Amino acid sequence: VVILGVALVAFARSGREATAAPRLGDHWHTAYDIYVCDTYRAKIVNEADPNGIHTHGDGIMHIHPFSSLASGKSATIGEFFAAFGGMIDDTSIRLDTGETITEGADCGGEPTVLKVARFDAQDRDRAPQVITDDLADVRFLKNLEAITIAFVPEGVEPPAPRAERFTFLETVDPRAITSGTPDAPPTTAG
């Protein structure tokens, strides 16, 4: 009886994790930018899409998993970078151009550190969540987020992505579907 109970609990937990959003068939969009010291960098243009997280070179991360490798807890910024052959860890990123940017560069007399700032694209007045650890594992939590991957000094908050990224995000196909959870508001056209 005890063994059966433990097995049922383990099965229930694994099922819950497998259905965490974004789910297979969801179609989310996240505006993003890469910011180094005081300059926004170019958009990633490599459109490779092995598992369902990619870009179209438009400054938007398109999250529509068609593999469990890019859904639920596996829907991460690390998966986005891996899709185009890039990389992100806690101190550096490798872009689709092959360029590697590493923290520690001088920025106004101070060394930079790598941070990921998560903004709510539908409530831009809300302060961002700034993350400095386990950056490859930063998950996409809902549709219509905005993320800045930034190399800035320790006490500096990363800026939001450029305004045109938000504008483009607002024009993304309003028919995009979500899993309908409270954490996944539907895409709207503006």
Coordinates of N, CA and C in Angstrom, one line a residue:
V1 N 0.8 -1.2 0.0 CA 0.0 0.0 0.0 C 0.9 1.3 0.0
V2 N 1.9 1.3 0.8 CA 2.8 2.4 0.9 C 3.5 2.6 -0.5
I3 N 4.0 1.5 -1.1 CA 4.7 1.6 -2.4 C 3.7 2.2 -3.4
L4 N 2.5 1.7 -3.4 CA 1.5 2.2 -4.4 C 1.2 3.7 -4.1
G5 N 1.1 4.1 -2.9 CA 0.9 5.5 -2.6 C 2.0 6.4 -3.1
V6 N 3.2 6.0 -2.8 CA 4.4 6.7 -3.3 C 4.4 6.8 -4.8
A7 N 4.1 5.7 -5.5 CA 4.1 5.7 -6.9 C 3.0 6.6 -7.5
L8 N 1.8 6.7 -6.8 CA 0.8 7.5 -7.3 C 1.1 9.0 -7.1
V9 N 1.8 9.3 -6.0 CA 2.2 10.7 -5.8 C 3.2 11.1 -6.8
A10 N 4.2 10.3 -7.1 CA 5.2 10.6 -8.1 C 4.6 10.7 -9.4
F11 N 3.7 9.9 -9.8 CA 3.0 10.0 -11.1 C 2.2 11.3 -11.2
A12 N 1.5 11.7 -10.1 CA 0.7 12.9 -10.1 C 1.6 14.1 -10.3
R13 N 2.8 14.1 -9.6 CA 3.7 15.3 -9.7 C 4.3 15.4 -11.1
S14 N 4.7 14.2 -11.7 CA 5.2 14.3 -13.0 C 4.2 14.7 -14.1
G15 N 3.0 14.4 -13.9 CA 1.9 14.8 -14.8 C 1.7 16.3 -14.7
R16 N 1.7 16.9 -13.4 CA 1.6 18.3 -13.2 C 2.7 19.1 -13.9
E17 N 3.9 18.6 -13.7 CA 5.0 19.3 -14.4 C 4.9 19.2 -15.9
A18 N 4.4 18.1 -16.4 CA 4.3 18.0 -17.9 C 3.3 18.9 -18.4
T19 N 2.3 19.4 -17.6 CA 1.3 20.2 -18.1 C 1.5 21.7 -17.8
A20 N 2.7 22.0 -17.2 CA 3.0 23.4 -16.9 C 3.1 24.2 -18.2
A21 N 2.6 25.4 -18.1 CA 2.6 26.3 -19.3 C 4.0 26.8 -19.5
P22 N 4.4 27.0 -20.8 CA 3.6 26.9 -22.0 C 3.5 25.4 -22.4
R23 N 2.3 25.0 -22.8 CA 2.1 23.6 -23.2 C 2.3 23.4 -24.7
L24 N 2.4 22.2 -25.1 CA 2.4 21.9 -26.5 C 1.2 22.5 -27.2
G25 N 1.4 23.2 -28.3 CA 0.3 23.9 -28.9 C 0.0 25.3 -28.6
D26 N 0.6 25.8 -27.4 CA 0.5 27.2 -27.1 C 1.3 28.0 -28.1
H27 N 1.0 29.3 -28.2 CA 1.7 30.2 -29.0 C 1.9 31.5 -28.3
W28 N 3.0 31.7 -27.7 CA 3.3 32.9 -26.9 C 4.3 33.8 -27.6
H29 N 4.4 35.1 -27.2 CA 5.3 36.0 -27.7 C 6.0 36.8 -26.6
T30 N 7.3 37.0 -26.6 CA 8.0 37.8 -25.7 C 8.9 38.7 -26.4
A31 N 8.8 40.0 -26.2 CA 9.7 41.0 -26.7 C 11.0 40.8 -26.0
Y32 N 12.1 41.0 -26.7 CA 13.4 40.9 -26.0 C 14.4 42.0 -26.6
D33 N 15.4 42.2 -25.8 CA 16.5 43.0 -26.3 C 17.8 42.6 -25.6
I34 N 18.9 42.9 -26.2 CA 20.2 42.6 -25.6 C 20.9 44.0 -25.4
Y35 N 21.3 44.3 -24.2 CA 21.8 45.6 -23.8 C 23.2 45.4 -23.2
V36 N 24.2 46.2 -23.8 CA 25.5 46.1 -23.2 C 26.0 47.5 -22.8
C37 N 26.2 47.7 -21.5 CA 26.6 48.9 -20.9 C 25.6 50.0 -21.1
D38 N 25.6 50.6 -22.3 CA 24.7 51.7 -22.6 C 24.1 51.7 -24.0
T39 N 24.3 50.5 -24.6 CA 23.9 50.3 -26.0 C 23.1 49.0 -26.3
Y40 N 22.0 49.2 -27.0 CA 21.2 48.1 -27.4 C 21.9 47.4 -28.6
R41 N 21.9 46.1 -28.6 CA 22.6 45.3 -29.7 C 21.6 44.9 -30.7
A42 N 22.1 44.4 -31.8 CA 21.2 44.0 -33.0 C 20.4 42.8 -32.6
K43 N 19.3 42.6 -33.3 CA 18.4 41.5 -33.1 C 19.1 40.2 -33.5
I44 N 18.7 39.1 -32.9 CA 19.2 37.8 -33.4 C 18.4 37.5 -34.6
V45 N 19.1 37.1 -35.7 CA 18.4 36.8 -36.9 C 18.3 35.4 -37.3
N46 N 19.1 34.5 -36.7 CA 19.0 33.1 -37.0 C 17.7 32.5 -36.6
E47 N 16.9 32.0 -37.5 CA 15.6 31.5 -37.3 C 15.4 30.0 -37.0
A48 N 16.5 29.4 -36.7 CA 16.5 27.9 -36.4 C 15.5 27.6 -35.3
D49 N 14.7 26.5 -35.5 CA 13.6 26.2 -34.5 C 13.5 24.7 -34.3
P50 N 14.5 24.1 -33.6 CA 14.4 22.6 -33.4 C 13.3 22.2 -32.5
N51 N 12.8 23.0 -31.5 CA 11.8 22.5 -30.6 C 10.6 23.4 -30.3
G52 N 10.6 24.6 -30.9 CA 9.5 25.5 -30.8 C 9.7 26.8 -30.0
I53 N 10.9 27.2 -29.8 CA 11.3 28.5 -29.3 C 12.3 29.1 -30.2
H54 N 11.9 30.3 -30.8 CA 12.8 30.8 -31.8 C 12.5 32.3 -32.0
T55 N 13.1 32.9 -33.0 CA 12.8 34.3 -33.4 C 12.7 34.3 -34.9
H56 N 12.0 35.3 -35.4 CA 12.0 35.5 -36.9 C 12.9 36.7 -37.2
G57 N 13.8 37.0 -36.4 CA 14.7 38.2 -36.6 C 13.9 39.5 -36.3
D58 N 12.9 39.4 -35.5 CA 11.9 40.5 -35.3 C 12.0 41.1 -33.9
G59 N 12.9 40.7 -33.1 CA 13.0 41.2 -31.7 C 12.0 40.6 -30.8
I60 N 11.4 39.5 -31.3 CA 10.4 38.8 -30.5 C 10.8 37.3 -30.4
M61 N 10.7 36.8 -29.2 CA 10.9 35.3 -28.9 C 9.5 34.7 -29.2
H62 N 9.5 33.8 -30.1 CA 8.2 33.1 -30.4 C 8.3 31.7 -29.6
I63 N 7.3 31.5 -28.7 CA 7.3 30.3 -27.9 C 6.1 29.5 -28.3
H64 N 6.2 28.5 -29.1 CA 5.1 27.6 -29.5 C 5.7 26.2 -29.5
P65 N 5.8 25.6 -28.4 CA 6.5 24.3 -28.3 C 5.8 23.2 -29.1
F66 N 6.5 22.5 -29.8 CA 6.0 21.3 -30.5 C 6.8 20.1 -30.0
S67 N 7.6 20.3 -29.0 CA 8.4 19.2 -28.3 C 8.4 19.5 -26.8
S68 N 8.4 18.4 -26.1 CA 8.5 18.6 -24.6 C 9.8 19.2 -24.2
L69 N 10.8 19.3 -25.1 CA 12.1 19.9 -24.8 C 12.0 21.4 -24.7
A70 N 10.8 22.0 -25.2 CA 10.6 23.4 -25.1 C 9.3 23.8 -24.5
S71 N 8.7 22.9 -23.7 CA 7.4 23.2 -23.0 C 7.6 23.1 -21.5
G72 N 6.6 23.7 -20.8 CA 6.6 23.6 -19.4 C 7.9 24.2 -18.8
K73 N 8.5 23.5 -17.9 CA 9.7 23.9 -17.2 C 10.9 24.0 -18.2
S74 N 10.8 23.4 -19.3 CA 11.9 23.4 -20.3 C 11.8 24.6 -21.3
A75 N 10.7 25.4 -21.1 CA 10.6 26.6 -22.0 C 11.4 27.7 -21.3
T76 N 12.7 27.8 -21.7 CA 13.6 28.7 -21.0 C 14.4 29.5 -22.0
I77 N 15.0 30.6 -21.5 CA 15.9 31.4 -22.3 C 17.1 30.6 -22.8
G78 N 17.5 29.6 -22.0 CA 18.6 28.7 -22.5 C 18.2 28.0 -23.7
E79 N 16.9 27.5 -23.8 CA 16.4 26.8 -25.0 C 16.4 27.7 -26.2
F80 N 16.0 29.0 -25.9 CA 16.0 30.0 -27.0 C 17.4 30.1 -27.6
F81 N 18.4 30.3 -26.7 CA 19.8 30.5 -27.2 C 20.3 29.2 -27.9
A82 N 19.9 28.1 -27.4 CA 20.4 26.8 -27.9 C 19.8 26.6 -29.3
A83 N 18.6 27.1 -29.6 CA 17.9 26.9 -30.9 C 18.8 27.4 -32.0
F84 N 19.4 28.6 -31.8 CA 20.2 29.2 -32.9 C 21.7 28.9 -32.7
G85 N 22.1 28.0 -31.8 CA 23.5 27.7 -31.6 C 24.2 28.6 -30.7
G86 N 23.5 29.4 -30.0 CA 24.0 30.4 -29.0 C 24.1 29.7 -27.7
M87 N 24.4 30.6 -26.7 CA 24.5 30.1 -25.3 C 24.3 31.2 -24.3
I88 N 23.8 30.9 -23.2 CA 23.7 31.9 -22.1 C 24.1 31.1 -20.8
D89 N 24.9 31.6 -20.0 CA 25.2 31.1 -18.6 C 25.2 32.3 -17.7
D90 N 25.7 32.2 -16.5 CA 25.6 33.2 -15.5 C 26.6 34.4 -15.7
T91 N 27.5 34.2 -16.7 CA 28.5 35.3 -16.9 C 28.7 35.7 -18.4
S92 N 28.1 35.0 -19.3 CA 28.3 35.3 -20.7 C 27.1 34.8 -21.6
I93 N 27.1 35.4 -22.8 CA 26.2 34.9 -23.9 C 27.0 34.7 -25.2
R94 N 26.5 33.8 -26.0 CA 27.1 33.7 -27.4 C 25.9 34.0 -28.3
L95 N 26.1 34.9 -29.2 CA 25.1 35.3 -30.1 C 25.1 34.5 -31.4
D96 N 24.1 34.7 -32.3 CA 24.0 33.9 -33.5 C 25.2 34.3 -34.5
T97 N 25.8 35.4 -34.2 CA 27.0 35.8 -35.0 C 28.3 35.1 -34.6
G98 N 28.2 34.4 -33.5 CA 29.4 33.7 -32.9 C 30.1 34.5 -31.9
E99 N 29.7 35.8 -31.8 CA 30.3 36.7 -30.8 C 29.9 36.3 -29.4
T100 N 30.9 36.2 -28.5 CA 30.7 35.9 -27.1 C 30.9 37.2 -26.3
I101 N 29.9 37.6 -25.5 CA 30.0 38.7 -24.6 C 30.1 38.2 -23.2
T102 N 31.1 38.7 -22.4 CA 31.3 38.2 -21.1 C 31.3 39.4 -20.1
E103 N 30.7 39.1 -18.9 CA 30.7 40.2 -17.9 C 32.1 40.6 -17.5
G104 N 32.2 41.8 -17.0 CA 33.5 42.3 -16.5 C 34.0 43.4 -17.3
A105 N 33.5 43.7 -18.5 CA 33.9 44.8 -19.3 C 33.6 46.1 -18.6
D106 N 34.4 47.1 -18.9 CA 34.3 48.4 -18.3 C 33.0 49.1 -18.8
C107 N 32.3 49.7 -17.9 CA 31.1 50.5 -18.3 C 31.0 51.7 -17.3
G108 N 31.5 52.8 -17.8 CA 31.5 54.0 -17.0 C 32.4 53.9 -15.7
G109 N 33.5 53.1 -15.9 CA 34.4 52.9 -14.8 C 34.1 51.7 -13.8
E110 N 33.0 51.0 -14.1 CA 32.6 49.9 -13.3 C 32.5 48.6 -14.2
P111 N 32.8 47.5 -13.6 CA 32.6 46.2 -14.4 C 31.2 45.9 -14.6
T112 N 30.9 45.2 -15.7 CA 29.5 44.8 -16.0 C 29.3 43.4 -15.4
V113 N 28.0 43.2 -15.1 CA 27.5 41.8 -14.7 C 26.3 41.5 -15.6
L114 N 26.1 40.2 -15.8 CA 25.0 39.8 -16.7 C 23.8 39.6 -15.8
K115 N 22.7 40.2 -16.3 CA 21.4 40.2 -15.7 C 20.3 39.9 -16.7
V116 N 19.2 39.3 -16.3 CA 18.0 39.2 -17.1 C 16.9 39.9 -16.4
A117 N 16.3 40.9 -17.1 CA 15.2 41.6 -16.5 C 13.9 41.2 -17.2
R118 N 12.9 40.8 -16.4 CA 11.6 40.4 -16.9 C 10.6 41.5 -16.7
F119 N 10.0 42.0 -17.7 CA 9.0 43.0 -17.7 C 7.6 42.5 -18.1
D120 N 6.6 43.1 -17.6 CA 5.2 42.7 -18.0 C 4.9 43.7 -19.1
A121 N 4.8 43.2 -20.3 CA 4.5 44.0 -21.5 C 3.2 44.7 -21.4
Q122 N 2.3 44.2 -20.6 CA 0.9 44.8 -20.5 C 0.8 45.8 -19.3
D123 N 1.9 45.8 -18.5 CA 1.9 46.7 -17.3 C 3.4 47.3 -17.2
R124 N 3.7 48.2 -18.1 CA 5.1 48.6 -18.2 C 5.5 49.5 -17.0
D125 N 4.6 49.9 -16.2 CA 4.9 50.7 -15.0 C 5.4 49.8 -13.8
R126 N 5.1 48.5 -13.9 CA 5.5 47.6 -12.9 C 7.1 47.4 -13.0
A127 N 7.7 47.4 -11.8 CA 9.2 47.2 -11.8 C 9.5 45.8 -12.3
P128 N 10.6 45.6 -13.0 CA 11.0 44.3 -13.5 C 11.5 43.4 -12.4
Q129 N 11.4 42.1 -12.7 CA 12.1 41.1 -11.9 C 13.5 41.0 -12.5
V130 N 14.5 41.2 -11.7 CA 15.9 41.1 -12.2 C 16.5 39.9 -11.6
I131 N 17.0 39.1 -12.5 CA 17.6 37.7 -12.2 C 19.0 37.7 -12.6
T132 N 19.8 37.2 -11.6 CA 21.3 37.1 -11.8 C 21.9 35.7 -11.7
D133 N 21.1 34.8 -11.4 CA 21.6 33.4 -11.2 C 20.8 32.4 -12.1
D134 N 21.4 31.4 -12.5 CA 20.7 30.3 -13.3 C 20.0 30.9 -14.5
L135 N 20.7 31.7 -15.2 CA 20.1 32.5 -16.3 C 19.6 31.6 -17.4
A136 N 20.3 30.5 -17.7 CA 19.8 29.6 -18.8 C 18.5 29.0 -18.4
D137 N 18.2 28.9 -17.1 CA 16.9 28.3 -16.7 C 15.8 29.2 -16.4
V138 N 16.0 30.5 -16.8 CA 14.9 31.5 -16.7 C 13.8 31.1 -17.6
R139 N 12.6 30.8 -17.0 CA 11.4 30.3 -17.8 C 10.6 31.4 -18.4
F140 N 9.9 31.1 -19.5 CA 8.9 31.9 -20.0 C 7.6 31.6 -19.2
L141 N 7.1 32.6 -18.5 CA 6.0 32.3 -17.6 C 4.6 32.6 -18.2
K142 N 4.5 33.5 -19.1 CA 3.2 33.8 -19.7 C 3.4 34.5 -21.1
N143 N 2.3 34.6 -21.8 CA 2.3 35.3 -23.0 C 2.5 36.8 -22.8
L144 N 3.1 37.5 -23.7 CA 3.3 39.0 -23.6 C 4.2 39.4 -22.5
E145 N 5.3 38.8 -22.3 CA 6.4 39.3 -21.5 C 7.4 40.1 -22.3
A146 N 8.3 40.7 -21.6 CA 9.4 41.4 -22.3 C 10.6 41.2 -21.4
I147 N 11.7 40.9 -22.1 CA 13.0 40.5 -21.4 C 14.1 41.3 -22.0
T148 N 14.9 41.8 -21.1 CA 16.2 42.4 -21.5 C 17.3 41.6 -20.9
I149 N 18.2 41.2 -21.7 CA 19.4 40.4 -21.3 C 20.5 41.5 -21.3
A150 N 21.0 41.9 -20.1 CA 21.8 43.1 -20.0 C 23.2 42.8 -19.3
F151 N 24.2 43.5 -19.8 CA 25.5 43.6 -19.2 C 25.6 45.0 -18.7
V152 N 25.4 45.2 -17.4 CA 25.4 46.5 -16.7 C 26.1 46.4 -15.4
P153 N 26.5 47.6 -14.8 CA 27.2 47.5 -13.5 C 26.2 47.0 -12.4
E154 N 26.8 46.5 -11.4 CA 26.1 45.8 -10.3 C 24.8 46.5 -9.9
G155 N 24.9 47.8 -9.6 CA 23.7 48.5 -9.0 C 22.8 49.1 -10.1
V156 N 23.0 48.8 -11.3 CA 22.2 49.4 -12.4 C 21.1 48.4 -12.8
E157 N 19.8 48.9 -12.9 CA 18.7 48.1 -13.3 C 18.7 48.1 -14.9
P158 N 18.6 46.9 -15.5 CA 18.5 46.9 -16.9 C 17.3 47.7 -17.4
P159 N 17.4 48.3 -18.6 CA 16.3 49.0 -19.2 C 15.3 48.0 -19.8
A160 N 14.1 48.4 -20.1 CA 13.2 47.6 -20.8 C 13.6 47.5 -22.3
P161 N 13.1 46.5 -23.0 CA 13.5 46.5 -24.4 C 13.0 47.8 -25.1
R162 N 13.6 48.1 -26.3 CA 13.3 49.3 -27.0 C 11.8 49.4 -27.3
A163 N 11.3 50.6 -27.4 CA 9.8 50.8 -27.7 C 9.3 50.1 -28.9
E164 N 10.1 50.0 -30.0 CA 9.6 49.4 -31.2 C 9.4 47.9 -31.0
R165 N 10.1 47.3 -30.0 CA 9.8 45.9 -29.7 C 8.4 45.7 -29.1
F166 N 8.1 46.6 -28.2 CA 6.7 46.6 -27.6 C 5.7 46.8 -28.7
T167 N 5.9 47.8 -29.6 CA 5.0 48.1 -30.7 C 4.8 46.9 -31.6
F168 N 5.9 46.2 -31.9 CA 5.8 45.0 -32.7 C 5.0 43.9 -32.0
L169 N 5.3 43.8 -30.7 CA 4.6 42.8 -29.9 C 3.1 43.0 -29.9
E170 N 2.7 44.2 -29.9 CA 1.3 44.5 -29.9 C 0.6 44.2 -31.2
T171 N 1.4 44.1 -32.3 CA 0.8 43.8 -33.6 C 0.9 42.3 -33.9
V172 N 1.4 41.5 -33.0 CA 1.5 40.1 -33.3 C 0.1 39.5 -33.5
D173 N 0.0 38.5 -34.3 CA -1.3 37.9 -34.6 C -2.2 37.7 -33.4
P174 N -3.3 38.4 -33.4 CA -4.2 38.3 -32.2 C -4.9 36.9 -32.1
R175 N -4.7 36.1 -33.1 CA -5.3 34.7 -33.1 C -4.4 33.7 -32.4
A176 N -3.2 34.2 -32.0 CA -2.3 33.3 -31.3 C -3.0 32.7 -30.1
I177 N -2.7 31.4 -29.8 CA -3.5 30.8 -28.8 C -2.6 30.5 -27.6
T178 N -3.3 30.5 -26.4 CA -2.6 30.2 -25.2 C -3.3 29.1 -24.5
S179 N -2.7 28.6 -23.4 CA -3.3 27.5 -22.6 C -4.5 28.0 -21.8
G180 N -4.7 29.3 -21.7 CA -5.9 29.9 -21.0 C -5.7 29.9 -19.5
T181 N -4.5 29.7 -19.0 CA -4.3 29.8 -17.6 C -4.3 31.2 -17.2
P182 N -4.5 31.5 -15.9 CA -4.4 32.9 -15.4 C -3.1 33.5 -15.7
D183 N -2.0 32.7 -15.7 CA -0.7 33.2 -16.0 C -0.4 33.4 -17.5
A184 N -1.4 33.1 -18.3 CA -1.2 33.1 -19.8 C -2.3 33.9 -20.4
P185 N -2.3 35.2 -20.3 CA -3.4 36.0 -20.9 C -3.3 35.9 -22.5
P186 N -4.5 35.9 -23.1 CA -4.4 35.8 -24.6 C -3.8 36.9 -25.2
T187 N -3.2 36.7 -26.4 CA -2.6 37.8 -27.2 C -3.7 38.7 -27.6
T188 N -3.5 40.0 -27.6 CA -4.4 41.0 -28.1 C -3.7 41.8 -29.1
A189 N -4.5 42.5 -29.9 CA -4.0 43.2 -31.0 C -3.8 44.7 -30.7
G190 N -3.5 45.0 -29.5 CA -3.1 46.4 -29.3 C -3.8 47.2 -28.4

